[in-house]
Steps between C-alpha positions, in 0.01 A plus 500: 500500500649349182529123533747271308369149530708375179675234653353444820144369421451394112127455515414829703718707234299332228196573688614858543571521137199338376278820737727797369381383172204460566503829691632695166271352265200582708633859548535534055213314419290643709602876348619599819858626396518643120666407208928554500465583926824355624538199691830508740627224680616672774164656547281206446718270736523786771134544457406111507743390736686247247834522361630641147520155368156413585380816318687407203396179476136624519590778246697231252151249486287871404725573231441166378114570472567856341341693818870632571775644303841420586757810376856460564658733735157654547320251696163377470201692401096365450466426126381751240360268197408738222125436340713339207601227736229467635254377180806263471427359823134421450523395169744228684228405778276508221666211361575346822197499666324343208768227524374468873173433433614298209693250749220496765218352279416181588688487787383715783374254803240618683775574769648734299195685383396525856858655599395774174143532666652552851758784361217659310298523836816642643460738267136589521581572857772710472330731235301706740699452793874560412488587108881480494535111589225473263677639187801248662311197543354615106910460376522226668196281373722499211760329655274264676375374169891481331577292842227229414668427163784352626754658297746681674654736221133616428464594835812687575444737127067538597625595875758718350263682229169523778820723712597681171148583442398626853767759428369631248143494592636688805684803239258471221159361619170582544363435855465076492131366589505276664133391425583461141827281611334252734178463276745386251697284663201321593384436168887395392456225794102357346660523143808267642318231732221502159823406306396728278860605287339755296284654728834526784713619251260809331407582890904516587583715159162739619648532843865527436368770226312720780814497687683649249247756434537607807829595458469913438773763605407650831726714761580293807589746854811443710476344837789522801714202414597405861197479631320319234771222555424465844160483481523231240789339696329450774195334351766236359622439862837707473 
């Protein structure tokens, strides 16, 4: 049953909103649904049991981070970055991430570098267990470091670029190890409490480097649409 909660509850639509997105992204980033597959409204809110506007809402903040395409009088499809686009977008995080580590030195407390080592754990963890969260939790060690900076802007573009590349790892990558990932990370987090500028930056350019070597053409299968939504919807509590 389709429900419209627009003006009726504020916080539960933005709640709503907040797990269809979270619902989609999961769904594209974790290659589930290929490259260009459509993504109707009508389907997704019949399917998740949330309105058209929620849906759209949802679909308007993954356009923003370049994991959906918005085509007028088409409707939305999952984003189809060409390999072109996608050495842009890591030469980018290149930049950025150094500019990360850049801000951080000197001023990670050891609160914040035991948030890092507790994430990293999380990570460990999920590695043999459920490899999928792992490759997440990877993405988002990114954004964990951008959020201890401080600076706003420089999170939004690293969160938006650690999305962007997830896409194309998922249409053009290798398999991602996560051995190789969390071993690294580790050694990013001793190089940062050390205060050690040089040694954080070479071990960021290394890692961000890997990442993009990683990024090789490769065939992804189709998967039933409805069904994958669900699944995924219902782990976000729709």
């Amino acid at each position: 049953m389709t429900i419209d909660i627009r003006n009726k509850n504020p916080k539960s639509a933005l709640s709503k909103s907040d797990a269809v997105y979270r619902t989609l992204k999961r769904v594209i980033l974790d290659q589930a649904l290929t490259a260009g597959t459509k993504l109707p409204e009508d389907s997704i809110g019949e399917r998740l049991g949330v309105s058209r506007t929620i849906v759209r809402q949802a679909l308007a903040r993954l356009n923003g981070e370049g994991l959906v395409e918005l085509r007028p009088h088409k409707g939305a499809c999952v984003a189809q970055p060409s390999l072109e686009e996608g050495h842009d977008i890591f030469e980018v995080r290149r930049a950025l991430e150094r500019l990360v580590i850049e801000t951080l030195i000197d001023k990670l407390t050891p609160q914040k570098i035991k948030q890092l080592e507790a994430h990293v754990d999380a990570e460990d963890t999920a590695k043999a267990s459920n490899p999928p969260s792992s490759i997440q939790l990877a993405g988002e060690f990114h954004v964990l470091l951008a959020s201890l900076t401080g600076n706003e802007l420089l999170l939004r573009y690293v969160t938006e670029l650690v999305s962007r590349s997830s896409l194309i790892l998922s249409l053009y990558g290798r398999p991602h190890s996560s051995d190789c990932a969390v071993s690294e990370h580790w050694e990013i987090i001793a190089a940062l409490a050390a205060s050690d500028r040089n040694k954080a930056a070479a071990l960021m350019e290394h890692h961000i480097e890997a990442i993009t070597t990683r990024a090789l053409l490769k065939a992804n299968p189709g998967n039933g649409f409805p069904d994958l939504l669900a699944a995924y919807g219902r782990e976000e509590g729709l």
